[in-house]
Amino acid sequence: MKLIYEKGAPGRRAARLPDMTNEKAPAFNSKYLREKPADLPELAEVEVVRHFTELSRLNFSVDTHFYPLGSCTMKYNPKACEAAAALPGFADAHPVWPQLRGGGLLTQGALQLLYETERLLSEICGMAEFTLQPLAGAHGELTGVMLMAAYHRDRGNRKTHIIVPDSAHGTNPASAALGGYDIVTIPSDRNGAPDMAAFRKALNAETAGIMLTCPSTLGLFVPNIREIAEAVHAVDGLMYYDGANLNAILGRVKPGAIGFDVCHLNLHKTFSTPHGGGGPGAGPVGVVEKLRPYLPISRVVKTQDGMYSLDYDLPKSIGYIAPFYGNFGVIVRAYAYILMLGREGLRETSNMAVLNANYVQEKLRPYFEAVAPGRCMHECVFSGKPLGRFGVHTLDIAKGLIDRGMHPPTVYFPLNVPEAIMIEPTETESRETLDRFVDAMKELAALAEKEPDALHRAPVSMPVGRLDEVAAAKNMDLAYTKSA
Amino acid sequence: MSHTSFIAAGAQEQKAMLDAVGAKSFDDLFADIAAEYQTESFQIPGGRSELEVLQSLRRLAARNSGRLVNFCGAGFYDHFIPAAVDALAGRGEFFTAYTPYQPEAAQGTLQAIYEYQTAIVRLTGMEIANASLYDGGTALFEGIMMALRHTGRNRVLVDEGVNPIYRTMLRCYMRNLSIDYVEIPVADGTSDRNAFRSKLDKETAAVVVQNPNFFGCIDDLSDLVTAAHETGALAVFSVYPVSLGILKAPGTMGADIVTGEGQSLGLPLSFGGPYLGFMATRKALARRMPGRVVGATTDAQGRRGFVLTLQAREQHIRREKATSNICTNEALCALRAHIFLSLMGKQGFVELAQLCAARAAYAKDRLTAIPGVRLKYAAPFFNEFALDLPRDASDVVSALIDKGIVPGFPVGRYYKNMPNVLLAAFTEKRTPEEIDVMAANIRAVL
């Protein structure tokens, strides 16, 4: 398909602005001005609309396809949440209004929404407080690590490193490093939980904390979590909960109740806000009481007369991690979602997420090598390694699924499973959809043995086949350089 | 059951599926989690229907003031958004897709981001751009981190004309990293060349500036960039993209890294987010750049296609040695910005900038005609300027809010020696009539 810069003709245009013949643009000294206009597209509105509509149809999405991407929780995104975020009272509010003298009354609704969302998330996670400011999951991790650093600094602790299992998301070590810590990587056991011997060896007085995903990135609960928490707390370390997999235990287990001190959530996973092709997300961070003083500025507070205001007087705070109060539009969607679910809905969500994953796991077990001998939680992980005897790799299975109208699962993660295939169906999918997926996977397993080359050619039904990623990195064609 | 849980399976189906996995009940499915870890009590209200929830959200939204005439900018602007932006970016194929890790099934997102990167490159006059960062503040921080790593030096010189909201963020992030962070006060509203020159040395990794700066003043920073380069430092810019309709591109001034807040390109103010951090740089710095990047390539049949590329920089490969920890970015916001720019088009985007500048110039004449009100700085401005008032600016703001007008941002909130300075912003949405009413109201309260 042509680029938008390859379409249109000089002088063509879409949007029109108010006539300015009676208004006078200032005459700037030419040294401040650009010599010629930026080379933006020149198209009529209908052409712009057709261009982006055509582009959209090249995508797989939750609205159009089954999307069992492990660790990403691609559940259905309710349309009511979109309607809520678009309400003019929310969409048009300027973020500095509540900071102005006399501006406190202008955004009471938005502040109340933030306050109530913090309360709901705190209760769901068993935390004392939440900040909604982090703008994505990794931003939440960095915020969490900065909170840990502030705690240790305040206590006069000399802490140099954070322990991260090798099964963790790459963002964990990257965030901890940006927070100023060294990373001590420890191996995982077959459940994806930390290897206890390695953990004990790594833990010492200079351990600032440990970052864990629970259930682990293998989709299995970490059975000795309390033992780990006790050991970490014994050296005044902190337990960090990566909320990527909260969907598995929503409404059933509170991270705060099993020993975690800091946790980040991904509203764009567990709380059903759309992923947008890669963002925006939101990564709220919850803390237990002892970390409350360090939360980012500002805090939404409820005053005795039932009004809401912002507190900036937080001497121990880590400071400002975001320009304002977080990705508010995303938070509105998550709030609406939680209100619709209620406490029963939260539990039903994890119940059904886990049932769907186990259903897929059991149906596929005869055809693919499951990592878990028994039950899984909200996702199931297989290894594509046995297919290697036919010269077929996990990537080939993924591409074959695309030809069968389904988005592939997460592949090659976690890193400690060779040729990993990680399937997270989510609670919102029906049994027929799961059965269709299972049938497609069975067909692909058979094809791997009979006709491996057919899989190597996949996908054949898409506008492009497999793309040359090596050439992409070598050529670095990151922007179009010609004019229309 | 009145709650709404979005689960597809009905009760009978659930039972059949439990049987299929050999579980007696849902509790049985969770038997691997010790009972002591499970909590019975969740103090969460019972669920409600879509109708009830939307009714209560409408009530909440109505508690925000809906009819204000807003002249407050401070880096975040109330611009018009053509209807086609919502119609197109609201397509489920775009907004319910994930990060395009499977390129054959995500060419829509990937091509759109490649086109967006191209638009950012063309606006800023740079060579390459990334697929987006969280916001203008975190983008500026990432730009500075690039300069620190590239030069191997440890000092950054930050102009006090850089948005103070961003500077508070920079200070926060740098605290754990032992970076030598120095702020340089402005001179007559623009970057103080002498102060910069006196501080620039072989330890300086970056000179950090903003154009137009927080006070709305515009500048040709080419000489400062040259001075930075002479000592081996990089020039890192933060820019307001709408101004680039007419103002000299930072690339033309020699900038090395250009960042900014893309909210003004088709994103609602939405009480602070989601917004859009953009970043552009030179090809030589590509491997230092944070975040996702889309590149063009071909398939085996020679057909053009797009993929996420240069991933060896990123956290999922490099872990603690990555150029940044960013993963999820603001892809849908980047898409909105790209659609917005495509609708404005080459000529329309110039006219947008001209209209903003014209409205600000008109307002300047009206406001400085009020006795005792004068421009704080003599430097030229784009669509926002600082006014010296004869009384406390916060008081004036407070008095005008009662009249349904937010006349601007009281600069004293961040610059303690400027209690009487009001920063007022003008976009194409603020009509001359609204400006007249605002000026009359300011005159009345002084």
Short mmCIF file of C-alpha atoms in Angstrom, two decimals, chain B residues 163-420:
data_model
loop_
_atom_site.label_atom_id
_atom_site.label_comp_id
_atom_site.label_asym_id
_atom_site.label_seq_id
_atom_site.Cartn_x
_atom_site.Cartn_y
_atom_site.Cartn_z
CA ASN B 163 9.17 24.30 31.08
CA PRO B 164 9.50 24.23 34.90
CA ILE B 165 7.14 21.25 35.01
CA TYR B 166 9.72 19.34 32.96
CA ARG B 167 12.59 20.62 35.07
CA THR B 168 10.97 19.28 38.24
CA MET B 169 10.74 15.91 36.47
CA LEU B 170 14.38 16.03 35.34
CA ARG B 171 15.54 16.73 38.89
CA CYS B 172 13.46 13.83 40.17
CA TYR B 173 14.83 11.31 37.66
CA MET B 174 18.43 12.41 37.98
CA ARG B 175 18.51 12.15 41.73
CA ASN B 176 19.54 8.49 41.79
CA LEU B 177 21.98 8.78 38.90
CA SER B 178 24.60 11.21 40.26
CA ILE B 179 24.32 13.54 37.29
CA ASP B 180 25.71 17.06 37.58
CA TYR B 181 22.57 19.06 36.77
CA VAL B 182 22.98 22.84 36.36
CA GLU B 183 20.22 25.35 35.57
CA ILE B 184 21.04 28.60 33.77
CA PRO B 185 18.69 31.57 34.41
CA VAL B 186 17.26 33.36 31.37
CA ALA B 187 18.43 36.85 30.44
CA ASP B 188 15.61 39.15 29.29
CA GLY B 189 13.43 36.13 28.63
CA THR B 190 15.81 34.16 26.41
CA SER B 191 18.83 31.88 26.80
CA ASP B 192 21.74 33.69 28.43
CA ARG B 193 24.57 33.11 25.94
CA ASN B 194 27.28 34.44 28.23
CA ALA B 195 26.20 32.29 31.16
CA PHE B 196 26.12 29.21 28.96
CA ARG B 197 29.54 29.97 27.49
CA SER B 198 31.04 30.44 30.95
CA LYS B 199 29.76 27.04 32.09
CA LEU B 200 30.42 25.03 28.92
CA ASP B 201 33.48 22.81 29.30
CA LYS B 202 34.84 19.35 28.53
CA GLU B 203 32.61 17.82 31.21
CA THR B 204 29.40 19.13 29.64
CA ALA B 205 27.34 16.46 27.89
CA ALA B 206 24.42 18.61 26.80
CA VAL B 207 22.97 22.06 26.50
CA VAL B 208 19.21 21.81 27.02
CA VAL B 209 16.92 24.51 25.63
CA GLN B 210 13.28 25.06 24.71
CA ASN B 211 11.83 27.00 21.77
CA PRO B 212 9.49 28.81 22.14
CA ASN B 213 10.52 28.79 25.78
CA PHE B 214 8.21 28.64 28.78
CA PHE B 215 7.64 32.42 28.60
CA GLY B 216 6.58 32.07 24.96
CA CYS B 217 9.71 33.82 23.68
CA ILE B 218 11.20 32.61 20.42
CA ASP B 219 14.87 32.54 19.58
CA ASP B 220 17.35 31.51 16.93
CA LEU B 221 19.58 29.27 19.00
CA SER B 222 22.08 28.45 16.24
CA ASP B 223 24.94 30.29 17.98
CA LEU B 224 24.35 28.48 21.26
CA VAL B 225 24.30 25.13 19.45
CA THR B 226 27.61 26.01 17.79
CA ALA B 227 29.10 26.91 21.17
CA ALA B 228 27.97 23.56 22.57
CA HIS B 229 29.45 21.66 19.65
CA GLU B 230 32.77 23.47 20.03
CA THR B 231 33.19 21.83 23.45
CA GLY B 232 31.89 18.45 22.26
CA ALA B 233 28.50 18.79 23.96
CA LEU B 234 25.21 17.95 22.26
CA ALA B 235 22.28 20.33 21.88
CA VAL B 236 19.00 18.90 23.19
CA PHE B 237 15.79 20.79 22.32
CA SER B 238 12.24 20.72 23.57
CA VAL B 239 9.82 22.24 21.07
CA TYR B 240 6.12 23.06 20.68
CA PRO B 241 5.21 21.32 17.43
CA VAL B 242 2.49 23.75 16.28
CA SER B 243 5.08 26.54 16.25
CA LEU B 244 7.05 24.56 13.67
CA GLY B 245 4.42 25.49 11.10
CA ILE B 246 6.35 28.73 10.72
CA LEU B 247 9.34 28.76 13.08
CA LYS B 248 12.84 27.70 12.14
CA ALA B 249 13.26 23.96 12.62
CA PRO B 250 15.67 22.93 15.37
CA GLY B 251 17.50 20.79 12.82
CA THR B 252 18.30 23.95 10.89
CA MET B 253 19.81 25.40 14.08
CA GLY B 254 22.04 22.33 14.37
CA ALA B 255 20.18 20.48 17.12
CA ASP B 256 21.32 16.94 17.89
CA ILE B 257 18.26 15.66 19.74
CA VAL B 258 14.79 17.18 19.47
CA THR B 259 11.96 16.26 21.84
CA GLY B 260 8.58 17.72 22.62
CA GLU B 261 5.00 17.33 23.74
CA GLY B 262 2.74 16.29 20.88
CA GLN B 263 -0.55 16.97 22.71
CA SER B 264 -1.27 20.00 20.56
CA LEU B 265 -1.43 17.73 17.47
CA GLY B 266 -4.92 16.33 17.82
CA LEU B 267 -4.98 15.16 21.43
CA PRO B 268 -7.53 16.45 23.93
CA LEU B 269 -6.21 18.08 27.11
CA SER B 270 -7.85 15.23 29.03
CA PHE B 271 -6.70 16.50 32.43
CA GLY B 272 -3.07 15.67 31.79
CA GLY B 273 -2.95 12.60 29.59
CA PRO B 274 -2.57 10.48 27.65
CA TYR B 275 -0.15 12.76 25.83
CA LEU B 276 2.64 12.15 23.35
CA GLY B 277 6.38 12.48 23.76
CA PHE B 278 8.15 12.74 20.44
CA MET B 279 11.85 12.45 19.69
CA ALA B 280 13.94 13.07 16.59
CA THR B 281 17.69 12.96 16.12
CA ARG B 282 20.45 12.41 13.61
CA LYS B 283 21.16 9.01 12.04
CA ALA B 284 24.52 8.83 13.78
CA LEU B 285 22.70 8.66 17.14
CA ALA B 286 20.16 6.01 16.05
CA ARG B 287 21.55 3.28 18.25
CA ARG B 288 21.45 5.55 21.31
CA MET B 289 17.80 6.40 20.79
CA PRO B 290 15.29 5.01 23.33
CA GLY B 291 11.99 3.32 22.56
CA ARG B 292 10.49 1.59 19.60
CA VAL B 293 11.38 2.48 16.04
CA VAL B 294 9.72 1.35 12.82
CA GLY B 295 11.79 0.76 9.70
CA ALA B 296 10.96 -0.06 6.09
CA THR B 297 12.12 -3.32 4.55
CA THR B 298 10.90 -5.94 2.06
CA ASP B 299 9.59 -9.49 2.05
CA ALA B 300 10.96 -12.35 -0.06
CA GLN B 301 8.89 -11.19 -3.04
CA GLY B 302 10.35 -7.71 -2.81
CA ARG B 303 7.15 -6.12 -1.47
CA ARG B 304 7.67 -3.14 0.86
CA GLY B 305 6.68 -3.69 4.48
CA PHE B 306 7.41 -2.27 7.91
CA VAL B 307 8.85 -3.80 11.09
CA LEU B 308 9.96 -2.76 14.55
CA THR B 309 13.69 -2.43 14.13
CA LEU B 310 16.95 -1.69 15.99
CA GLN B 311 15.51 -3.82 18.79
CA ALA B 312 18.98 -4.69 20.04
CA ARG B 313 18.83 -1.35 21.93
CA GLU B 314 15.72 -2.29 23.85
CA GLN B 315 14.95 -3.73 27.27
CA HIS B 316 13.51 -7.05 26.10
CA ILE B 317 16.87 -7.88 24.50
CA ARG B 318 19.42 -5.84 26.45
CA ARG B 319 17.69 -5.90 29.86
CA GLU B 320 19.66 -3.74 32.33
CA LYS B 321 21.99 -2.51 29.55
CA ALA B 322 19.15 -1.17 27.38
CA THR B 323 19.07 2.47 26.20
CA SER B 324 15.86 2.90 28.21
CA ASN B 325 13.35 0.86 30.20
CA ILE B 326 10.44 2.01 28.01
CA CYS B 327 8.19 -0.68 26.56
CA THR B 328 4.57 0.47 26.12
CA ASN B 329 4.63 3.92 24.53
CA GLU B 330 1.90 6.23 23.20
CA ALA B 331 1.28 4.63 19.79
CA LEU B 332 -2.37 5.63 19.49
CA CYS B 333 -1.48 9.22 20.39
CA ALA B 334 1.20 9.18 17.69
CA LEU B 335 -1.42 7.91 15.26
CA ARG B 336 -3.73 10.80 16.24
CA ALA B 337 -0.92 13.29 15.71
CA HIS B 338 -0.19 11.82 12.29
CA ILE B 339 -3.86 11.92 11.26
CA PHE B 340 -4.08 15.51 12.55
CA LEU B 341 -1.02 16.58 10.55
CA SER B 342 -2.33 14.81 7.44
CA LEU B 343 -5.65 16.64 7.71
CA MET B 344 -3.99 19.99 8.30
CA GLY B 345 -1.65 19.31 5.42
CA LYS B 346 1.30 21.27 4.15
CA GLN B 347 -0.50 24.62 3.78
CA GLY B 348 -3.06 24.19 6.56
CA PHE B 349 -0.36 23.59 9.16
CA VAL B 350 1.35 26.85 8.22
CA GLU B 351 -1.98 28.67 8.47
CA LEU B 352 -2.66 27.11 11.86
CA ALA B 353 0.62 28.51 13.20
CA GLN B 354 -0.05 31.89 11.60
CA LEU B 355 -3.53 32.06 13.10
CA CYS B 356 -2.23 31.26 16.59
CA ALA B 357 0.46 33.95 16.22
CA ALA B 358 -2.09 36.45 14.89
CA ARG B 359 -4.45 35.89 17.81
CA ALA B 360 -1.59 36.32 20.26
CA ALA B 361 -0.47 39.53 18.55
CA TYR B 362 -4.03 40.86 18.69
CA ALA B 363 -4.25 39.97 22.38
CA LYS B 364 -0.95 41.66 23.11
CA ASP B 365 -2.27 44.93 21.66
CA ARG B 366 -5.49 44.68 23.68
CA LEU B 367 -3.85 43.68 26.94
CA THR B 368 -0.91 46.07 26.92
CA ALA B 369 -3.36 48.90 26.29
CA ILE B 370 -4.57 48.38 29.87
CA PRO B 371 -2.85 50.89 32.19
CA GLY B 372 -0.12 49.24 34.24
CA VAL B 373 0.03 46.08 32.08
CA ARG B 374 3.14 45.53 30.02
CA LEU B 375 5.02 42.71 28.34
CA LYS B 376 7.48 41.11 30.71
CA TYR B 377 10.04 40.57 27.96
CA ALA B 378 10.85 42.37 24.73
CA ALA B 379 11.77 39.21 22.83
CA PRO B 380 9.33 38.18 20.08
CA PHE B 381 6.77 35.52 20.99
CA PHE B 382 4.78 32.91 19.09
CA ASN B 383 1.35 32.30 20.64
CA GLU B 384 2.01 32.82 24.33
CA PHE B 385 3.54 35.69 26.26
CA ALA B 386 4.32 36.79 29.80
CA LEU B 387 2.57 39.90 31.10
CA ASP B 388 3.66 42.00 34.05
CA LEU B 389 0.54 42.98 35.97
CA PRO B 390 0.26 45.69 38.62
CA ARG B 391 -0.98 43.11 41.12
CA ASP B 392 -0.57 39.46 42.08
CA ALA B 393 -1.29 37.29 39.02
CA SER B 394 -2.89 34.51 41.08
CA ASP B 395 -5.41 37.02 42.44
CA VAL B 396 -6.25 38.11 38.92
CA VAL B 397 -6.65 34.49 37.80
CA SER B 398 -8.90 33.81 40.76
CA ALA B 399 -11.07 36.86 40.05
CA LEU B 400 -11.47 35.93 36.38
CA ILE B 401 -12.29 32.28 37.07
CA ASP B 402 -15.41 33.64 38.79
CA LYS B 403 -16.32 35.17 35.43
CA GLY B 404 -15.80 31.89 33.55
CA ILE B 405 -12.41 32.85 32.14
CA VAL B 406 -9.03 31.28 32.89
CA PRO B 407 -6.80 34.16 31.78
CA GLY B 408 -3.51 32.29 31.93
CA PHE B 409 -0.95 30.68 34.17
CA PRO B 410 0.52 32.58 37.15
CA VAL B 411 4.25 32.22 36.58
CA GLY B 412 5.02 32.84 40.28
CA ARG B 413 4.02 29.25 40.95
CA TYR B 414 7.43 28.23 39.61
CA TYR B 415 9.45 31.47 39.50
CA LYS B 416 9.23 32.88 43.01
CA ASN B 417 10.48 36.34 41.99
CA MET B 418 7.64 36.79 39.49
CA PRO B 419 4.42 36.94 41.55
CA ASN B 420 2.83 39.48 39.19
#
